[in-house]
Every structure is written in C-alpha cells, then in structure tokens.
Amino acid sequence: FQQFSDTGSRKEHVKITSEPKPGFLERLSETSGGMLIGLVTFLLAFYLLFTNEGRALRTAKSLDEGLSLVVPLDSIHGISQQNEGRLVHLAGALSTSKPLFDPSYGVSIQAVKLKRNVEMYQWVEYEDSKEYEENGEIKKETKYSYNTEWKSEVVNSRNFDREIGHKNPSAMAVESFTAVSPNVQVGSFVLSKGLVDKIDDFKQLSLSHLEDPHADVTRGGDYFYHSDNPRRPEVGDLRVSFFYAGLSGDDPYLGTAAKVSLQLFLYFASSVPNSVTSEYFFLSSKVTVIARQRGDQLVPYHTKSGDVLEILYPGDLSVEEVFQKEHESNTVKTWALRAAGWLSMFVGISLMTRIFYTLVDWFPVVRDLVNVGLKAFALCVASSLSLLTISVGWLFYRPLWALLLALLSIVPIAVARSRVPPKKQQ
C-alpha cells in the first residue's frame, strides 16, 4: 500500500493600480445604473416570495393526499394487478442486470452508478484586493498568489495576471464520466429514470485489490496516477479515482448488497476485523420507494393538487417516515426561498435608495448618518413587504393566517415611526 503526498510550490506578487477619484456626475451615473438593477431585483423578490408560498402549500397538500392514498406492498417479488395505477410503497435491495465496467482501468462493480473522477495537477491563482484613497486617487492593491493543486476541472491560465511560469494544459487527456445501469430494479419492479437519478449517495471505490492497468499508470492508495513520479507530481499530471452509488450485487471487497438484519451485522462485528466491519456498516443497497405502479414499472404519480410524487430514500423506511422526511424537506426549502426573497428585496431597496447617499457623500458625518438611515429603511420596508407578499400568497389557502401576516407586516414600519421624535409644537 502506497499513499503519495502532494507537494506544491507557492508564488506570489503584488500589483497596484490607480485611477482618478470619480467626480460627482460619474458617481451619480453609476448610482443610476444601480437603481435600475435594484428595481429588477426588487420586482424579482415579489415573484419569488409569492410563488414560493403557493408551491409550498401545494406540495404540502400533495404529500397529505399521497399519505392518504399510498398502498404498502406485501411483497416486492410479485406484480398485483389490483394496484395498477395506484401509489405504492415498497422497500428492498437494488438489483441491476450486469456490472458497470471501465475497460481503461479494469474497474468493474455491480452497482447502479459508476463515476470516474479525473483530476489534473495544475496552477491555481488566488487574489486578495484592498482599495484606499491617496493623493486624490483611488488605489487598488492586489496580491496574486499561485499554488499547484489537484483540480477536477481545467483552470484556464490565460486569465491569470501572470501566466508566465504558471501555464496549465488546455485539456485533460482522460475525461471524467458517470456510467448508469440501463435497468435498475427493486424486486420485480423497474425504477423510472427519475427514481434512478435520486440514487446519488456516492462512495469512493477501493482500488487496493487492483493492479496497475498500464505501464504509464501507477496505483497509489485509491488513485491511479498518470505521472512519472506520483510522490512529486508535475503540472499536467493526472490522477483518477472511482465512486459508486447503489451497490446491487455481492462484491468480495465491498460486502454484500443483499438485505441483512441487525443480528447479521452483530455477528460480523464479532467475527471480522474492524476495518471490514466498518465497510459493512456503511454500505447499504436497500432503498424505500413511493411511486405509481404501471405494470412492472414504478413511475411518477400525479396528485390532484398538481404535484408529482416520485420518492426514493436509502434504507428501510415506513410510509410515515418517508412523508415526514418529505414534509421536512419542503419546510427547509420554503424557508430558504423566503430568506432569499427577503434578501433580494433588501438589496433592491438599498440599490434604489443609494442615490441619497451619493448626493451627500462629500460630507463625512452626514454621509454616515444617511447610510445608517438608508439601511434601517431598507430593513424595515423589506421586512414589511415580504410579510405582506407572503400573506397575499396565503390568501386563497389560509385566509386567517394571511390576515394575521398582513397585520404583522405593519409592525416594522410602526416600530420605525415610533423611534422618530415628535415635532415640537410651534
């Protein structure tokens, strides 16, 4: 067993550029362009927030509909005509018709997917910039540093600040690819393409049992190296690794893909070395599927709410566990899009009101106060409008909650107004 260590040299240089400080009209022109971008971002936030609420509620209704209709199958090895067209739930081991094979490296495995990952040893440029004002000019100091690293994509050295001494090859001699089994089954049922796409829990394939495939290729650890000296790689050298997903057969180096019980795991834990036991514990080819039965195929199920149910999870899960995971996933996605919508609205308002900052930016104290005020204004308005938009999205689904959110949207503005001191009576 050999493990090659990466070595790389690091180079760096500093570049300073300067340009005259932009005048008032130039800054005003730039701000006007930012206002247009801000308007587009502001309008996009409304669309994102409104459609997200409809999508979230539609998905939740579809999941509730699916939970009420799903039929657990008693056996995965027989096709019952009574379940034709119905939403079914089943769990079992994956199976494929034949192994996936990479003839270039002699790699073969009985799995749903086999991915060849190719990396090139090449130069990578990093930059760190800072701006400052000096003698009425805006100066930008940029420190460029270069390091050699393994990268799975070709880094275009033509875009480097200094390509001389840091030139990378324009392409890789070996390409990455992913092979997918044309026929994937659970028992007697064939999985649709959409279900197969969900099998993406890739694990790195151990190459310890393989020999060097060619005279110019050397195996080190779990990599094949295209290098004269893998311990000291040069720019342009390649290393190749393999990953698999959905183990679907027995492999003496990976463990069994058949369904096993906890008692069997415990038996292995007491009779095999720890290194092998860990592989058995982490490998799993059993999946849980919820989809529509069409003959011997499992295909998407279209709900009355307008969504599609085509669900696959690793492991053996009950119907309730599957739909709970789907509801949790829907909740996370909903809140992520809400946050993105609010941020988009905040940025849009900030860009549209930036012109007020530009008008007073030559007065340091006034400029800072205006900047704080504009940020607070953008924060309050973005929060209020986001809540109001969400309430409108709920109007036809949950009218009471929509009303409560609409009232809540007034709170940020009310709080901001309450902090403004009343005018003194004349």
PDB file of C-alpha atoms in Angstrom, residues 54-289:
ATOM      1  CA  GLY A  54     -48.096  28.668  -3.477  1.00  0.00           C
ATOM      2  CA  ARG A  55     -45.507  25.989  -4.196  1.00  0.00           C
ATOM      3  CA  ALA A  56     -45.037  25.175  -0.502  1.00  0.00           C
ATOM      4  CA  LEU A  57     -48.772  24.844   0.169  1.00  0.00           C
ATOM      5  CA  ARG A  58     -49.332  22.824  -2.999  1.00  0.00           C
ATOM      6  CA  THR A  59     -46.520  20.446  -2.071  1.00  0.00           C
ATOM      7  CA  ALA A  60     -47.847  20.036   1.464  1.00  0.00           C
ATOM      8  CA  LYS A  61     -51.349  19.228   0.150  1.00  0.00           C
ATOM      9  CA  SER A  62     -49.907  16.757  -2.351  1.00  0.00           C
ATOM     10  CA  LEU A  63     -47.979  14.980   0.396  1.00  0.00           C
ATOM     11  CA  ASP A  64     -51.085  14.752   2.577  1.00  0.00           C
ATOM     12  CA  GLU A  65     -53.004  13.408  -0.412  1.00  0.00           C
ATOM     13  CA  GLY A  66     -50.283  10.851  -1.096  1.00  0.00           C
ATOM     14  CA  LEU A  67     -50.215   9.717   2.535  1.00  0.00           C
ATOM     15  CA  SER A  68     -53.956   9.066   2.440  1.00  0.00           C
ATOM     16  CA  LEU A  69     -53.760   7.043  -0.801  1.00  0.00           C
ATOM     17  CA  VAL A  70     -50.483   5.102  -0.633  1.00  0.00           C
ATOM     18  CA  VAL A  71     -50.690   1.299  -0.564  1.00  0.00           C
ATOM     19  CA  PRO A  72     -47.859  -0.656   1.131  1.00  0.00           C
ATOM     20  CA  LEU A  73     -46.943  -3.754  -0.880  1.00  0.00           C
ATOM     21  CA  ASP A  74     -46.857  -7.103   0.891  1.00  0.00           C
ATOM     22  CA  SER A  75     -44.219  -8.452  -1.497  1.00  0.00           C
ATOM     23  CA  ILE A  76     -41.819  -6.907  -3.994  1.00  0.00           C
ATOM     24  CA  HIS A  77     -41.452 -10.150  -5.959  1.00  0.00           C
ATOM     25  CA  GLY A  78     -44.958 -10.296  -7.394  1.00  0.00           C
ATOM     26  CA  ILE A  79     -46.996  -7.888  -9.529  1.00  0.00           C
ATOM     27  CA  SER A  80     -50.564  -7.392  -8.309  1.00  0.00           C
ATOM     28  CA  GLN A  81     -52.994  -6.046 -10.922  1.00  0.00           C
ATOM     29  CA  GLN A  82     -55.145  -4.626  -8.123  1.00  0.00           C
ATOM     30  CA  ASN A  83     -52.508  -1.944  -7.547  1.00  0.00           C
ATOM     31  CA  GLU A  84     -52.295  -0.891 -11.199  1.00  0.00           C
ATOM     32  CA  GLY A  85     -52.161   2.903 -11.377  1.00  0.00           C
ATOM     33  CA  ARG A  86     -52.087   3.314  -7.605  1.00  0.00           C
ATOM     34  CA  LEU A  87     -49.485   4.968  -5.402  1.00  0.00           C
ATOM     35  CA  VAL A  88     -47.481   2.174  -3.782  1.00  0.00           C
ATOM     36  CA  HIS A  89     -44.829   1.885  -1.078  1.00  0.00           C
ATOM     37  CA  LEU A  90     -42.099  -0.745  -1.122  1.00  0.00           C
ATOM     38  CA  ALA A  91     -38.622  -1.369   0.242  1.00  0.00           C
ATOM     39  CA  GLY A  92     -35.967  -3.781  -0.953  1.00  0.00           C
ATOM     40  CA  ALA A  93     -32.479  -4.313  -2.306  1.00  0.00           C
ATOM     41  CA  LEU A  94     -31.410  -2.790  -5.606  1.00  0.00           C
ATOM     42  CA  SER A  95     -30.564  -5.122  -8.473  1.00  0.00           C
ATOM     43  CA  THR A  96     -29.046  -4.485 -11.892  1.00  0.00           C
ATOM     44  CA  SER A  97     -28.757  -6.713 -14.935  1.00  0.00           C
ATOM     45  CA  LYS A  98     -24.968  -6.558 -15.393  1.00  0.00           C
ATOM     46  CA  PRO A  99     -21.886  -4.932 -13.820  1.00  0.00           C
ATOM     47  CA  LEU A 100     -20.648  -1.493 -14.812  1.00  0.00           C
ATOM     48  CA  PHE A 101     -17.171  -1.630 -16.312  1.00  0.00           C
ATOM     49  CA  ASP A 102     -14.370   0.780 -17.169  1.00  0.00           C
ATOM     50  CA  PRO A 103     -12.071  -1.088 -19.581  1.00  0.00           C
ATOM     51  CA  SER A 104      -9.365   1.584 -19.456  1.00  0.00           C
ATOM     52  CA  TYR A 105      -8.570   0.821 -15.819  1.00  0.00           C
ATOM     53  CA  GLY A 106     -10.053  -2.646 -15.347  1.00  0.00           C
ATOM     54  CA  VAL A 107     -12.622  -1.436 -12.822  1.00  0.00           C
ATOM     55  CA  SER A 108     -15.874  -3.396 -12.547  1.00  0.00           C
ATOM     56  CA  ILE A 109     -18.675  -3.250  -9.998  1.00  0.00           C
ATOM     57  CA  GLN A 110     -22.282  -4.372  -9.726  1.00  0.00           C
ATOM     58  CA  ALA A 111     -23.913  -1.034  -8.936  1.00  0.00           C
ATOM     59  CA  VAL A 112     -26.442   1.459 -10.247  1.00  0.00           C
ATOM     60  CA  LYS A 113     -23.818   4.116 -10.998  1.00  0.00           C
ATOM     61  CA  LEU A 114     -20.055   4.158 -11.500  1.00  0.00           C
ATOM     62  CA  LYS A 115     -18.311   7.528 -11.674  1.00  0.00           C
ATOM     63  CA  ARG A 116     -14.782   8.090 -12.937  1.00  0.00           C
ATOM     64  CA  ASN A 117     -13.332  11.283 -11.456  1.00  0.00           C
ATOM     65  CA  VAL A 118     -10.241  12.720 -13.174  1.00  0.00           C
ATOM     66  CA  GLU A 119      -8.125  15.453 -11.573  1.00  0.00           C
ATOM     67  CA  MET A 120      -5.208  17.382 -13.017  1.00  0.00           C
ATOM     68  CA  TYR A 121      -2.292  18.821 -11.081  1.00  0.00           C
ATOM     69  CA  GLN A 122      -2.269  22.480 -12.129  1.00  0.00           C
ATOM     70  CA  TRP A 123      -1.678  26.066 -11.175  1.00  0.00           C
ATOM     71  CA  VAL A 124      -4.420  27.934  -9.307  1.00  0.00           C
ATOM     72  CA  GLU A 125      -4.442  31.710  -8.877  1.00  0.00           C
ATOM     73  CA  TYR A 126      -5.744  33.434  -5.746  1.00  0.00           C
ATOM     74  CA  GLU A 127      -6.139  37.165  -5.297  1.00  0.00           C
ATOM     75  CA  ASP A 128      -6.691  39.414  -2.314  1.00  0.00           C
ATOM     76  CA  SER A 129      -7.548  43.067  -3.015  1.00  0.00           C
ATOM     77  CA  LYS A 130      -7.987  46.223  -0.975  1.00  0.00           C
ATOM     78  CA  GLU A 131      -8.754  49.792  -2.021  1.00  0.00           C
ATOM     79  CA  TYR A 132      -7.639  53.028  -0.414  1.00  0.00           C
ATOM     80  CA  GLU A 133      -7.516  56.729  -1.259  1.00  0.00           C
ATOM     81  CA  GLU A 134      -4.192  58.524  -1.634  1.00  0.00           C
ATOM     82  CA  ASN A 135      -3.399  61.962  -3.092  1.00  0.00           C
ATOM     83  CA  GLY A 136      -6.868  62.306  -4.589  1.00  0.00           C
ATOM     84  CA  GLU A 137      -6.662  58.924  -6.348  1.00  0.00           C
ATOM     85  CA  ILE A 138      -8.333  55.584  -5.730  1.00  0.00           C
ATOM     86  CA  LYS A 139      -5.641  52.931  -5.486  1.00  0.00           C
ATOM     87  CA  LYS A 140      -6.215  49.195  -5.594  1.00  0.00           C
ATOM     88  CA  GLU A 141      -3.605  46.860  -4.193  1.00  0.00           C
ATOM     89  CA  THR A 142      -3.989  43.248  -5.311  1.00  0.00           C
ATOM     90  CA  LYS A 143      -1.851  40.383  -4.079  1.00  0.00           C
ATOM     91  CA  TYR A 144      -1.765  37.447  -6.506  1.00  0.00           C
ATOM     92  CA  SER A 145      -0.601  34.083  -5.240  1.00  0.00           C
ATOM     93  CA  TYR A 146      -0.160  30.833  -7.160  1.00  0.00           C
ATOM     94  CA  ASN A 147      -0.286  27.302  -5.859  1.00  0.00           C
ATOM     95  CA  THR A 148      -0.270  23.870  -7.501  1.00  0.00           C
ATOM     96  CA  GLU A 149      -3.290  21.720  -6.632  1.00  0.00           C
ATOM     97  CA  TRP A 150      -5.337  18.775  -7.866  1.00  0.00           C
ATOM     98  CA  LYS A 151      -8.438  20.085  -9.661  1.00  0.00           C
ATOM     99  CA  SER A 152     -11.234  18.170 -11.388  1.00  0.00           C
ATOM    100  CA  GLU A 153     -11.721  20.955 -13.957  1.00  0.00           C
ATOM    101  CA  VAL A 154      -9.169  22.625 -16.192  1.00  0.00           C
ATOM    102  CA  VAL A 155      -8.101  26.013 -14.825  1.00  0.00           C
ATOM    103  CA  ASN A 156      -7.619  28.468 -17.691  1.00  0.00           C
ATOM    104  CA  SER A 157      -4.233  30.051 -17.022  1.00  0.00           C
ATOM    105  CA  ARG A 158      -4.812  32.626 -19.778  1.00  0.00           C
ATOM    106  CA  ASN A 159      -6.949  34.523 -17.283  1.00  0.00           C
ATOM    107  CA  PHE A 160      -4.085  34.716 -14.769  1.00  0.00           C
ATOM    108  CA  ASP A 161      -2.499  38.063 -14.052  1.00  0.00           C
ATOM    109  CA  ARG A 162       0.865  36.460 -14.757  1.00  0.00           C
ATOM    110  CA  GLU A 163       0.679  33.358 -16.938  1.00  0.00           C
ATOM    111  CA  ILE A 164       4.422  33.057 -17.467  1.00  0.00           C
ATOM    112  CA  GLY A 165       5.631  30.341 -15.119  1.00  0.00           C
ATOM    113  CA  HIS A 166       2.054  29.302 -14.298  1.00  0.00           C
ATOM    114  CA  LYS A 167       0.797  27.824 -17.552  1.00  0.00           C
ATOM    115  CA  ASN A 168      -1.703  24.957 -17.440  1.00  0.00           C
ATOM    116  CA  PRO A 169      -2.576  22.462 -20.199  1.00  0.00           C
ATOM    117  CA  SER A 170      -5.723  23.397 -22.118  1.00  0.00           C
ATOM    118  CA  ALA A 171      -7.427  19.986 -21.715  1.00  0.00           C
ATOM    119  CA  MET A 172      -7.202  16.663 -19.890  1.00  0.00           C
ATOM    120  CA  ALA A 173      -6.053  13.562 -21.741  1.00  0.00           C
ATOM    121  CA  VAL A 174      -8.591  11.475 -19.782  1.00  0.00           C
ATOM    122  CA  GLU A 175     -12.179  12.586 -19.204  1.00  0.00           C
ATOM    123  CA  SER A 176     -14.474  12.094 -16.252  1.00  0.00           C
ATOM    124  CA  PHE A 177     -17.731  10.255 -16.820  1.00  0.00           C
ATOM    125  CA  THR A 178     -20.600   8.557 -14.992  1.00  0.00           C
ATOM    126  CA  ALA A 179     -21.969   5.216 -16.173  1.00  0.00           C
ATOM    127  CA  VAL A 180     -25.561   4.378 -15.219  1.00  0.00           C
ATOM    128  CA  SER A 181     -27.095   0.908 -15.359  1.00  0.00           C
ATOM    129  CA  PRO A 182     -29.819   0.767 -18.039  1.00  0.00           C
ATOM    130  CA  ASN A 183     -32.076  -1.436 -15.929  1.00  0.00           C
ATOM    131  CA  VAL A 184     -32.481  -0.944 -12.172  1.00  0.00           C
ATOM    132  CA  GLN A 185     -34.970  -2.967 -10.173  1.00  0.00           C
ATOM    133  CA  VAL A 186     -36.269  -3.469  -6.663  1.00  0.00           C
ATOM    134  CA  GLY A 187     -37.607  -6.985  -6.633  1.00  0.00           C
ATOM    135  CA  SER A 188     -39.778  -7.372  -9.753  1.00  0.00           C
ATOM    136  CA  PHE A 189     -40.251  -3.623 -10.210  1.00  0.00           C
ATOM    137  CA  VAL A 190     -38.225  -1.489 -12.654  1.00  0.00           C
ATOM    138  CA  LEU A 191     -37.325   2.016 -11.442  1.00  0.00           C
ATOM    139  CA  SER A 192     -38.033   5.038 -13.634  1.00  0.00           C
ATOM    140  CA  LYS A 193     -35.244   7.389 -14.703  1.00  0.00           C
ATOM    141  CA  GLY A 194     -36.383   9.926 -12.118  1.00  0.00           C
ATOM    142  CA  LEU A 195     -36.019   7.392  -9.319  1.00  0.00           C
ATOM    143  CA  VAL A 196     -32.616   6.248 -10.583  1.00  0.00           C
ATOM    144  CA  ASP A 197     -31.462   9.890 -10.612  1.00  0.00           C
ATOM    145  CA  LYS A 198     -32.178  10.042  -6.875  1.00  0.00           C
ATOM    146  CA  ILE A 199     -29.609   7.303  -6.194  1.00  0.00           C
ATOM    147  CA  ASP A 200     -26.648   9.625  -5.658  1.00  0.00           C
ATOM    148  CA  ASP A 201     -25.047   8.558  -2.376  1.00  0.00           C
ATOM    149  CA  PHE A 202     -21.621   8.067  -3.965  1.00  0.00           C
ATOM    150  CA  LYS A 203     -18.841   6.339  -2.052  1.00  0.00           C
ATOM    151  CA  GLN A 204     -15.226   6.057  -3.164  1.00  0.00           C
ATOM    152  CA  LEU A 205     -14.272   2.683  -4.579  1.00  0.00           C
ATOM    153  CA  SER A 206     -11.292   0.937  -3.012  1.00  0.00           C
ATOM    154  CA  LEU A 207      -8.608   0.078  -5.607  1.00  0.00           C
ATOM    155  CA  SER A 208      -6.376  -1.885  -3.234  1.00  0.00           C
ATOM    156  CA  HIS A 209      -7.135  -5.213  -4.972  1.00  0.00           C
ATOM    157  CA  LEU A 210      -6.324  -3.938  -8.492  1.00  0.00           C
ATOM    158  CA  GLU A 211      -3.034  -3.962 -10.366  1.00  0.00           C
ATOM    159  CA  ASP A 212      -1.582  -1.124 -12.431  1.00  0.00           C
ATOM    160  CA  PRO A 213      -3.630  -1.190 -15.670  1.00  0.00           C
ATOM    161  CA  HIS A 214      -0.840   0.206 -17.938  1.00  0.00           C
ATOM    162  CA  ALA A 215       2.889   0.716 -17.861  1.00  0.00           C
ATOM    163  CA  ASP A 216       2.442   4.517 -17.663  1.00  0.00           C
ATOM    164  CA  VAL A 217      -0.193   4.332 -14.897  1.00  0.00           C
ATOM    165  CA  THR A 218       0.685   3.768 -11.248  1.00  0.00           C
ATOM    166  CA  ARG A 219      -1.741   2.907  -8.459  1.00  0.00           C
ATOM    167  CA  GLY A 220      -1.255   4.686  -5.165  1.00  0.00           C
ATOM    168  CA  GLY A 221      -3.877   4.220  -2.465  1.00  0.00           C
ATOM    169  CA  ASP A 222      -7.279   4.614  -4.107  1.00  0.00           C
ATOM    170  CA  TYR A 223      -5.947   6.562  -7.113  1.00  0.00           C
ATOM    171  CA  PHE A 224      -4.449   5.747 -10.497  1.00  0.00           C
ATOM    172  CA  TYR A 225      -1.686   8.251 -11.333  1.00  0.00           C
ATOM    173  CA  HIS A 226      -0.623   9.315 -14.807  1.00  0.00           C
ATOM    174  CA  SER A 227       2.711  10.622 -13.562  1.00  0.00           C
ATOM    175  CA  ASP A 228       6.404   9.774 -13.775  1.00  0.00           C
ATOM    176  CA  ASN A 229       6.703  10.371 -10.040  1.00  0.00           C
ATOM    177  CA  PRO A 230       3.382  10.471  -8.158  1.00  0.00           C
ATOM    178  CA  ARG A 231       5.217  11.487  -4.973  1.00  0.00           C
ATOM    179  CA  ARG A 232       6.280  14.710  -6.712  1.00  0.00           C
ATOM    180  CA  PRO A 233       3.638  15.424  -9.366  1.00  0.00           C
ATOM    181  CA  GLU A 234       4.224  17.972 -12.090  1.00  0.00           C
ATOM    182  CA  VAL A 235       1.744  20.345 -13.714  1.00  0.00           C
ATOM    183  CA  GLY A 236      -0.305  18.336 -16.213  1.00  0.00           C
ATOM    184  CA  ASP A 237      -0.147  15.035 -14.305  1.00  0.00           C
ATOM    185  CA  LEU A 238      -3.453  13.232 -13.768  1.00  0.00           C
ATOM    186  CA  ARG A 239      -4.937  11.125 -11.024  1.00  0.00           C
ATOM    187  CA  VAL A 240      -8.089   9.024 -11.408  1.00  0.00           C
ATOM    188  CA  SER A 241     -10.476   7.817  -8.717  1.00  0.00           C
ATOM    189  CA  PHE A 242     -13.763   5.917  -8.870  1.00  0.00           C
ATOM    190  CA  PHE A 243     -17.027   6.265  -6.983  1.00  0.00           C
ATOM    191  CA  TYR A 244     -20.112   4.087  -6.930  1.00  0.00           C
ATOM    192  CA  ALA A 245     -23.740   4.542  -5.864  1.00  0.00           C
ATOM    193  CA  GLY A 246     -26.396   1.921  -5.319  1.00  0.00           C
ATOM    194  CA  LEU A 247     -24.486  -1.308  -4.739  1.00  0.00           C
ATOM    195  CA  SER A 248     -26.570  -4.018  -6.374  1.00  0.00           C
ATOM    196  CA  GLY A 249     -24.560  -7.239  -6.095  1.00  0.00           C
ATOM    197  CA  ASP A 250     -22.132  -9.179  -3.951  1.00  0.00           C
ATOM    198  CA  ASP A 251     -18.556  -7.901  -4.054  1.00  0.00           C
ATOM    199  CA  PRO A 252     -15.801  -9.559  -2.022  1.00  0.00           C
ATOM    200  CA  TYR A 253     -14.110  -6.198  -1.449  1.00  0.00           C
ATOM    201  CA  LEU A 254     -17.219  -4.200  -0.545  1.00  0.00           C
ATOM    202  CA  GLY A 255     -19.519  -6.608   1.269  1.00  0.00           C
ATOM    203  CA  THR A 256     -22.923  -7.988   0.336  1.00  0.00           C
ATOM    204  CA  ALA A 257     -25.659  -5.967  -1.276  1.00  0.00           C
ATOM    205  CA  ALA A 258     -28.409  -8.288  -0.077  1.00  0.00           C
ATOM    206  CA  LYS A 259     -30.745  -7.292   2.698  1.00  0.00           C
ATOM    207  CA  VAL A 260     -29.235  -8.087   6.086  1.00  0.00           C
ATOM    208  CA  SER A 261     -30.631  -7.884   9.580  1.00  0.00           C
ATOM    209  CA  LEU A 262     -29.162  -6.290  12.668  1.00  0.00           C
ATOM    210  CA  GLN A 263     -28.338  -9.738  14.015  1.00  0.00           C
ATOM    211  CA  LEU A 264     -26.198 -10.456  10.963  1.00  0.00           C
ATOM    212  CA  PHE A 265     -24.363  -7.170  11.433  1.00  0.00           C
ATOM    213  CA  LEU A 266     -23.706  -8.019  15.051  1.00  0.00           C
ATOM    214  CA  TYR A 267     -22.413 -11.438  14.020  1.00  0.00           C
ATOM    215  CA  PHE A 268     -19.949  -9.868  11.603  1.00  0.00           C
ATOM    216  CA  ALA A 269     -18.907  -7.304  14.230  1.00  0.00           C
ATOM    217  CA  SER A 270     -17.737 -10.116  16.489  1.00  0.00           C
ATOM    218  CA  SER A 271     -16.040 -12.257  13.848  1.00  0.00           C
ATOM    219  CA  VAL A 272     -14.265  -9.951  11.381  1.00  0.00           C
ATOM    220  CA  PRO A 273     -11.638  -7.207  11.736  1.00  0.00           C
ATOM    221  CA  ASN A 274     -12.798  -3.681  12.478  1.00  0.00           C
ATOM    222  CA  SER A 275     -11.699  -2.394   9.078  1.00  0.00           C
ATOM    223  CA  VAL A 276     -14.054  -4.813   7.326  1.00  0.00           C
ATOM    224  CA  THR A 277     -16.850  -4.300   9.830  1.00  0.00           C
ATOM    225  CA  SER A 278     -16.886  -0.556   9.152  1.00  0.00           C
ATOM    226  CA  GLU A 279     -17.390  -1.188   5.454  1.00  0.00           C
ATOM    227  CA  TYR A 280     -20.327  -3.461   6.161  1.00  0.00           C
ATOM    228  CA  PHE A 281     -21.952  -0.876   8.389  1.00  0.00           C
ATOM    229  CA  PHE A 282     -21.644   1.963   5.902  1.00  0.00           C
ATOM    230  CA  LEU A 283     -22.685   0.091   2.757  1.00  0.00           C
ATOM    231  CA  SER A 284     -26.372  -0.111   2.003  1.00  0.00           C
ATOM    232  CA  SER A 285     -28.197  -1.004  -1.153  1.00  0.00           C
ATOM    233  CA  LYS A 286     -31.666  -1.174   0.308  1.00  0.00           C
ATOM    234  CA  VAL A 287     -33.996   1.607  -0.729  1.00  0.00           C
ATOM    235  CA  THR A 288     -37.550   2.719   0.009  1.00  0.00           C
ATOM    236  CA  VAL A 289     -39.681   3.840  -2.924  1.00  0.00           C
TER     237      VAL A 289
END
